[in-house]
mmCIF file of C-alpha atoms in Angstrom:
data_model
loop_
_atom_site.group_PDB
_atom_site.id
_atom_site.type_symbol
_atom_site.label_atom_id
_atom_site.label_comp_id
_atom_site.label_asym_id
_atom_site.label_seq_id
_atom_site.Cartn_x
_atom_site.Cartn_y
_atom_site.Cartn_z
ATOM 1 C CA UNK A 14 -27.403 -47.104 55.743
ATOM 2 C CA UNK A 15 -25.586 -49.495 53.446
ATOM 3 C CA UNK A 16 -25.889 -52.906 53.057
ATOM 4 C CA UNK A 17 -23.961 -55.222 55.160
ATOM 5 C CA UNK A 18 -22.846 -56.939 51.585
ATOM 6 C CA UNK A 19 -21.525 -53.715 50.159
ATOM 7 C CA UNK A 20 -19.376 -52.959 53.154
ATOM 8 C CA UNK A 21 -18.442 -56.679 53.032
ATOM 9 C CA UNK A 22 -17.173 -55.732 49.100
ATOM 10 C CA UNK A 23 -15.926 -52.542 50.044
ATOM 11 C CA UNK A 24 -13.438 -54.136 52.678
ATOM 12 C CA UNK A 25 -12.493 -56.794 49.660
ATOM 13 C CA UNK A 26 -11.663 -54.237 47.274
ATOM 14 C CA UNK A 27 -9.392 -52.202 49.926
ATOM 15 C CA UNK A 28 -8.089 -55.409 51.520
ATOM 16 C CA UNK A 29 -7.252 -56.559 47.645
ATOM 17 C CA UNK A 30 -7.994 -53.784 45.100
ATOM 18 C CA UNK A 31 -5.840 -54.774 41.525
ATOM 19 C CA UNK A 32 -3.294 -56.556 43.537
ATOM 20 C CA UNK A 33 -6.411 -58.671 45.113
ATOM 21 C CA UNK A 34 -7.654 -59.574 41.379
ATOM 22 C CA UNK A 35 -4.223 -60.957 40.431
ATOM 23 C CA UNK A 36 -3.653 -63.249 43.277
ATOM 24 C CA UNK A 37 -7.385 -64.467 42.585
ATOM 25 C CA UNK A 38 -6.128 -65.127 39.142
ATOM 26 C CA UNK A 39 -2.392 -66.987 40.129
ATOM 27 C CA UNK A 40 -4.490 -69.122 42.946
ATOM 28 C CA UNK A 41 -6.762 -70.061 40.106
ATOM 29 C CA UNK A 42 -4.308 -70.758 37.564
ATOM 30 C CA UNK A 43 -2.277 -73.480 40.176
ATOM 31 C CA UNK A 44 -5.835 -74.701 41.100
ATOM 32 C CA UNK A 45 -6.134 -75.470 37.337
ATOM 33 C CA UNK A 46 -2.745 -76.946 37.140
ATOM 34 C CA UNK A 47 -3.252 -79.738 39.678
ATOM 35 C CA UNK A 48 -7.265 -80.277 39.551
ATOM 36 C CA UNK A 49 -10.441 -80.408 37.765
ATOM 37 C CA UNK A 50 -12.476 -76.965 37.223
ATOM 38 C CA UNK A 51 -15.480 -78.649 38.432
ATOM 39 C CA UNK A 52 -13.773 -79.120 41.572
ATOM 40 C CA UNK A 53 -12.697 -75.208 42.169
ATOM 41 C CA UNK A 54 -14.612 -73.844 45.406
ATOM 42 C CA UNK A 55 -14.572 -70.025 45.660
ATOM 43 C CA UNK A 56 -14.623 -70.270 49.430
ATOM 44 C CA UNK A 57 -10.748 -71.750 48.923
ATOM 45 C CA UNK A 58 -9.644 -69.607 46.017
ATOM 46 C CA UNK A 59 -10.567 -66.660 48.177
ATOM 47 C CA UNK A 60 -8.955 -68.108 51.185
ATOM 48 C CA UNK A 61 -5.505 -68.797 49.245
ATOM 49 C CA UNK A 62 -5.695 -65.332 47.948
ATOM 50 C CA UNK A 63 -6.288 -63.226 51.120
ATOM 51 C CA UNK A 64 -9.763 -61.845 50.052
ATOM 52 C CA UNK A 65 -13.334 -62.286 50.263
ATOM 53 C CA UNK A 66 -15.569 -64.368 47.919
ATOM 54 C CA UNK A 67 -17.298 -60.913 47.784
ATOM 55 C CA UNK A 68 -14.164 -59.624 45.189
ATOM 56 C CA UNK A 69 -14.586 -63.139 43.232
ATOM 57 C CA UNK A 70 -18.025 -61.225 42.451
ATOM 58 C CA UNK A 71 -16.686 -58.206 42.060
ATOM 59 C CA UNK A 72 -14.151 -59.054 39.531
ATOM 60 C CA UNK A 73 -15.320 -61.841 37.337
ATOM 61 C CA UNK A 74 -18.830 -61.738 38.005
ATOM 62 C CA UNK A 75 -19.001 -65.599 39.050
ATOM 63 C CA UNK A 76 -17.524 -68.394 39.552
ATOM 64 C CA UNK A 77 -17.111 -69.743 36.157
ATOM 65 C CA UNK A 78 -16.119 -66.018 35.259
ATOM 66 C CA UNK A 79 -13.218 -66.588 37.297
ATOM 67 C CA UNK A 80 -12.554 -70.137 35.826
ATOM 68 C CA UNK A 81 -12.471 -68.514 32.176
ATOM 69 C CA UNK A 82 -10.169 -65.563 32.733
ATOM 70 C CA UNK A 83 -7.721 -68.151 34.419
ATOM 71 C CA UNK A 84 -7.889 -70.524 31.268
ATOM 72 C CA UNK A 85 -6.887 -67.443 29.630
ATOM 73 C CA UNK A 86 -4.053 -67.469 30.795
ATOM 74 C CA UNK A 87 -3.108 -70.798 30.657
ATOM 75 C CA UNK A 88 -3.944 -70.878 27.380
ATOM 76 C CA UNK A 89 -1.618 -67.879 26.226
ATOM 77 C CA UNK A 90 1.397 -69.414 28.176
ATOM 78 C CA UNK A 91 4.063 -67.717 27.997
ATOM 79 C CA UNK A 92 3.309 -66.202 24.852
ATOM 80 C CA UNK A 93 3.091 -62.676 25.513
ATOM 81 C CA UNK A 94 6.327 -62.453 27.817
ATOM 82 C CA UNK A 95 8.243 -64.125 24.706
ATOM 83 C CA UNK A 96 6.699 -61.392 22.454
ATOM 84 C CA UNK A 97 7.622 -58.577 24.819
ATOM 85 C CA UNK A 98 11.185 -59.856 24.576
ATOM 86 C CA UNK A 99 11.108 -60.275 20.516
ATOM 87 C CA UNK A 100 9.412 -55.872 21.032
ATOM 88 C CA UNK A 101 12.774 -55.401 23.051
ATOM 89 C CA UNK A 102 15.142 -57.376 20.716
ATOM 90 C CA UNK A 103 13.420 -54.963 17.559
ATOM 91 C CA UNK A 104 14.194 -51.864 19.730
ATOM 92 C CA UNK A 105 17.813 -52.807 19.828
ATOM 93 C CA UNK A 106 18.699 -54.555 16.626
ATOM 94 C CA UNK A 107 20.998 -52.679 14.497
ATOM 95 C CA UNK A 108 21.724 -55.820 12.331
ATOM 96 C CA UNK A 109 20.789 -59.424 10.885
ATOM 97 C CA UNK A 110 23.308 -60.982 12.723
ATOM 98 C CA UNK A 111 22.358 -59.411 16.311
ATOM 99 C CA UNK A 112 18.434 -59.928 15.489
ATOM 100 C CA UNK A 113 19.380 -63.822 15.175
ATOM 101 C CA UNK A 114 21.194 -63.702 17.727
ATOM 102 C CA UNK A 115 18.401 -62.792 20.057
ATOM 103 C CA UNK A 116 16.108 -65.337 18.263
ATOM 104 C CA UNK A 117 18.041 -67.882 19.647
ATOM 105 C CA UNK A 118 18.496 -66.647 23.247
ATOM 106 C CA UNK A 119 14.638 -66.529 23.307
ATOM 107 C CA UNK A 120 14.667 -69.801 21.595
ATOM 108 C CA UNK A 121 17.218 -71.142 24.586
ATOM 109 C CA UNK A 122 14.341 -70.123 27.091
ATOM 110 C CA UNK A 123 11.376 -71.203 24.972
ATOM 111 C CA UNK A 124 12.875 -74.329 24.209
ATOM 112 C CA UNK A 125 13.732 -75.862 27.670
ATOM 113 C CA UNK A 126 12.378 -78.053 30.431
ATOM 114 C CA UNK A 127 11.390 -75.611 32.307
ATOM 115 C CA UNK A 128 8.690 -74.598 30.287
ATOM 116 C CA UNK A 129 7.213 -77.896 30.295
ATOM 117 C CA UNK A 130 4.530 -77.279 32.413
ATOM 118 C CA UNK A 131 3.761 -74.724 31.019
ATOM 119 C CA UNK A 132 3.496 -75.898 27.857
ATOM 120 C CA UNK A 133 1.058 -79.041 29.357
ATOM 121 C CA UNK A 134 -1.240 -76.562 30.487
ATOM 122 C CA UNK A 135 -1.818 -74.625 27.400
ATOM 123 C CA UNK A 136 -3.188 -78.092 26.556
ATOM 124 C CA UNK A 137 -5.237 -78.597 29.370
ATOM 125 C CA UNK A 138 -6.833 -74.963 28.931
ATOM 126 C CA UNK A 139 -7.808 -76.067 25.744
ATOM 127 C CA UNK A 140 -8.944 -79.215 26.403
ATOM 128 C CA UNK A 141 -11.403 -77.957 28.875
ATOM 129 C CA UNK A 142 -13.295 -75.802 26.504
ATOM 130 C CA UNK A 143 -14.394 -78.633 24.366
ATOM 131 C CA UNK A 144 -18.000 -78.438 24.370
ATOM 132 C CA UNK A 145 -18.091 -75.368 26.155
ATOM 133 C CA UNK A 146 -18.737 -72.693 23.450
ATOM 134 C CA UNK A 147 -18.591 -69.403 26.114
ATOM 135 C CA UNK A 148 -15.015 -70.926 27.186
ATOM 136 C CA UNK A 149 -13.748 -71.801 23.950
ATOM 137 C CA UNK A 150 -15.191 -67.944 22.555
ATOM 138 C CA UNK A 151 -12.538 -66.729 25.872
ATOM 139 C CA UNK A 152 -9.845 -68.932 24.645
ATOM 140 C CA UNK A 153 -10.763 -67.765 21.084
ATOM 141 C CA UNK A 154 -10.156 -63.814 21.970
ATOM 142 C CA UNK A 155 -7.036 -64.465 23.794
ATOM 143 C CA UNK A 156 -5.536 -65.913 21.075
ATOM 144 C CA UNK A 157 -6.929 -63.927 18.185
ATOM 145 C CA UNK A 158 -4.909 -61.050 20.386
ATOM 146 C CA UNK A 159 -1.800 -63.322 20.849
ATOM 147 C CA UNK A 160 -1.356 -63.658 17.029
ATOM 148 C CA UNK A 161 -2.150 -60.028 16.646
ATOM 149 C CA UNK A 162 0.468 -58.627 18.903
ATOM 150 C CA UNK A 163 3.105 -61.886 17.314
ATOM 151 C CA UNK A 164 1.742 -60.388 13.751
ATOM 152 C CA UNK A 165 2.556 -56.671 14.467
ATOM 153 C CA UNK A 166 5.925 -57.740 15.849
ATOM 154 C CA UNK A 167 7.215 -60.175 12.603
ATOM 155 C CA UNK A 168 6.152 -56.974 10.484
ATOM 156 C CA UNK A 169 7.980 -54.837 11.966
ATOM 157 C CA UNK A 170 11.166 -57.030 11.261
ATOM 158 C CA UNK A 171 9.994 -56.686 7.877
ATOM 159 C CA UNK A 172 10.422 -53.097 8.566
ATOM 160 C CA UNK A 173 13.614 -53.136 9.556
ATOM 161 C CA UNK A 174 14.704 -55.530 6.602
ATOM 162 C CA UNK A 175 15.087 -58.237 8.790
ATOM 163 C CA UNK A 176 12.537 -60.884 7.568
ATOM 164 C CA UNK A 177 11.395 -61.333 4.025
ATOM 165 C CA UNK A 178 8.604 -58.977 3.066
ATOM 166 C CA UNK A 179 7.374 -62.004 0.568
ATOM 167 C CA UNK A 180 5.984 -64.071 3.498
ATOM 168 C CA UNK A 181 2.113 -62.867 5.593
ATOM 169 C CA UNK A 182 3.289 -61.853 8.760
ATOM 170 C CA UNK A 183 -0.551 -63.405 10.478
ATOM 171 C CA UNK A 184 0.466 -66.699 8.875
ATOM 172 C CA UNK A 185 4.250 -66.429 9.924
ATOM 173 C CA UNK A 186 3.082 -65.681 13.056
ATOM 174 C CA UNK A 187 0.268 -69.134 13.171
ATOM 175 C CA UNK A 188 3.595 -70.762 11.732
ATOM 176 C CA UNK A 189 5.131 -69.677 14.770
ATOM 177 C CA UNK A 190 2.844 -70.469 17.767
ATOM 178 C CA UNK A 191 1.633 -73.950 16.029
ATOM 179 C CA UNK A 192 5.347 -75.377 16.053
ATOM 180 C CA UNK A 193 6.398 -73.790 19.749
ATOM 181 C CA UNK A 194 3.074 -75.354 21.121
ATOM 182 C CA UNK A 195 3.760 -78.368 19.406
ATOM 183 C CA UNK A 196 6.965 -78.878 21.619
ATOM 184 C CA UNK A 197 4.407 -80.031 23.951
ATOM 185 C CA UNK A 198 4.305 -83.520 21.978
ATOM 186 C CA UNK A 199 8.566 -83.016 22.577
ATOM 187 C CA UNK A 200 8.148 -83.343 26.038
ATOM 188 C CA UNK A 201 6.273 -86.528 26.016
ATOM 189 C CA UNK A 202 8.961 -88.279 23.970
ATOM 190 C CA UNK A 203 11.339 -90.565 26.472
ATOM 191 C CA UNK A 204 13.966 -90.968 23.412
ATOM 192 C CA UNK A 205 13.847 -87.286 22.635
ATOM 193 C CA UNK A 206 16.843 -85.630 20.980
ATOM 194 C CA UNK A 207 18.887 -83.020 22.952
ATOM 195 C CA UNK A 208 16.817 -79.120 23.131
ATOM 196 C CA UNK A 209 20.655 -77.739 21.918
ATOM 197 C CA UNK A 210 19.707 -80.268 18.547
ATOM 198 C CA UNK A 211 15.908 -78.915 18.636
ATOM 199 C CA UNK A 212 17.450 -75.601 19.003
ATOM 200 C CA UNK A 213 19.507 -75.963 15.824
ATOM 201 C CA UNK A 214 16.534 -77.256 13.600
ATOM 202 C CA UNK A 215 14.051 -74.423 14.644
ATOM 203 C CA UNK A 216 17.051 -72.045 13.599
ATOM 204 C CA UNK A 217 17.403 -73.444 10.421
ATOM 205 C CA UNK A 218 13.833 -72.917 9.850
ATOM 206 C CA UNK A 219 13.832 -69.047 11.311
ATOM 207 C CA UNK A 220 16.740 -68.894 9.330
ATOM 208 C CA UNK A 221 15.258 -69.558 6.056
ATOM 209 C CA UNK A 222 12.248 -66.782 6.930
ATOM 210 C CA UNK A 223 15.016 -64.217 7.427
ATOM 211 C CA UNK A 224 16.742 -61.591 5.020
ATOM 212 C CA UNK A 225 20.648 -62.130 4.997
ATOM 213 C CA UNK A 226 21.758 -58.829 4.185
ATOM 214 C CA UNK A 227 20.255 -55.672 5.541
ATOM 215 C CA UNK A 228 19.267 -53.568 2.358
ATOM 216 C CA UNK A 229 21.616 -50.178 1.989
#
């Protein structure tokens, strides 16, 4: 006979299996957004997300297990959708001119007000692992792999001739992240200039990274 608490973690993982894990992670991540970790109660988290607390368990081993892999991913942001769409932009370039032209139609999305909070709570997800050395190790892995996957991409525009092959791509890609998380600071400014102004600046800069002329 089995334990009443497996069968209770056997009906979580049916009721929720990997779709049950991601809506434990999205009702984290807006818990996170709008209040304190110290506050989070698993018996709500669960609730929001249609499961038990027994799949909380089951897939992040505690409480604070939970917390961490959520600060995960407010801490990458949108980073690894914005490198998916620089992988797709390489796929299809065929020149200089169209690669810059899909820098700045990811630029047009990076750089907008709608990304505002999610910029905020990259900070946040930071902020929270001061002092915490686990949390900040979590934070630290997430965005060793950010900058990897950034990294691999900016080399393989070096590949293609379409960024210098002078410049580190790991310290192009630091370069990179540091300024677009920066924007953060943008957002605070009341008597900030317009993003299509922003937009042109960061260009120039991408602009002066880039090779003008494909090689024959």
């Amino acid at each position: 006979m089995r334990p009443a608490h497996a069968e209770t973690l056997n009906r979580s993982k049916s009721d929720g299996g990997v779709s049950g894990r991601q809506r434990l992670l999205d009702a984290a991540v807006r818990w996170l957004d709008t209040s304190c970790g110290a506050d989070l109660r698993m018996s709500a988290i669960a609730e929001e997300a249609g499961v038990t607390i027994a799949l909380i368990t089951y897939h992040f081993g505690s409480r604070d297990g939970l917390i961490a892999a959520a600060q995960r991913i407010r801490v990458a942001g949108a980073a690894r959708e914005d490198i998916d769409f620089m992988n797709a932009a390489l796929t299809d370039t065929v020149s200089v001119d169209t690669w810059r032209e899909h820098l700045q139609q990811l630029l047009a999305v990076v750089l907008d007000d709608q990304r505002a909070a999610r910029r905020l709570s990259r900070v946040a997800a930071l902020a929270a692992a001061h002092g915490r050395d686990t949390l900040k190790d979590e934070l630290s892995e997430e965005m060793t792999q950010v900058f990897s996957a950034l990294a691999d991409q900016l080399e393989r525009a070096q590949s293609r001739g379409l960024l210098r092959d002078d410049v580190n791509p790991r310290a192009t890609a630091a370069a990179i992240q540091s300024l677009l998380f920066g924007f953060v600071l943008t957002d605070l400014d009341d008597k900030r200039a317009a993003w299509d102004d922003i937009r042109s600046v960061v260009m120039l800069m991408f602009d002066s990274l880039a090779v003008t002329t494909r090689p024959e």
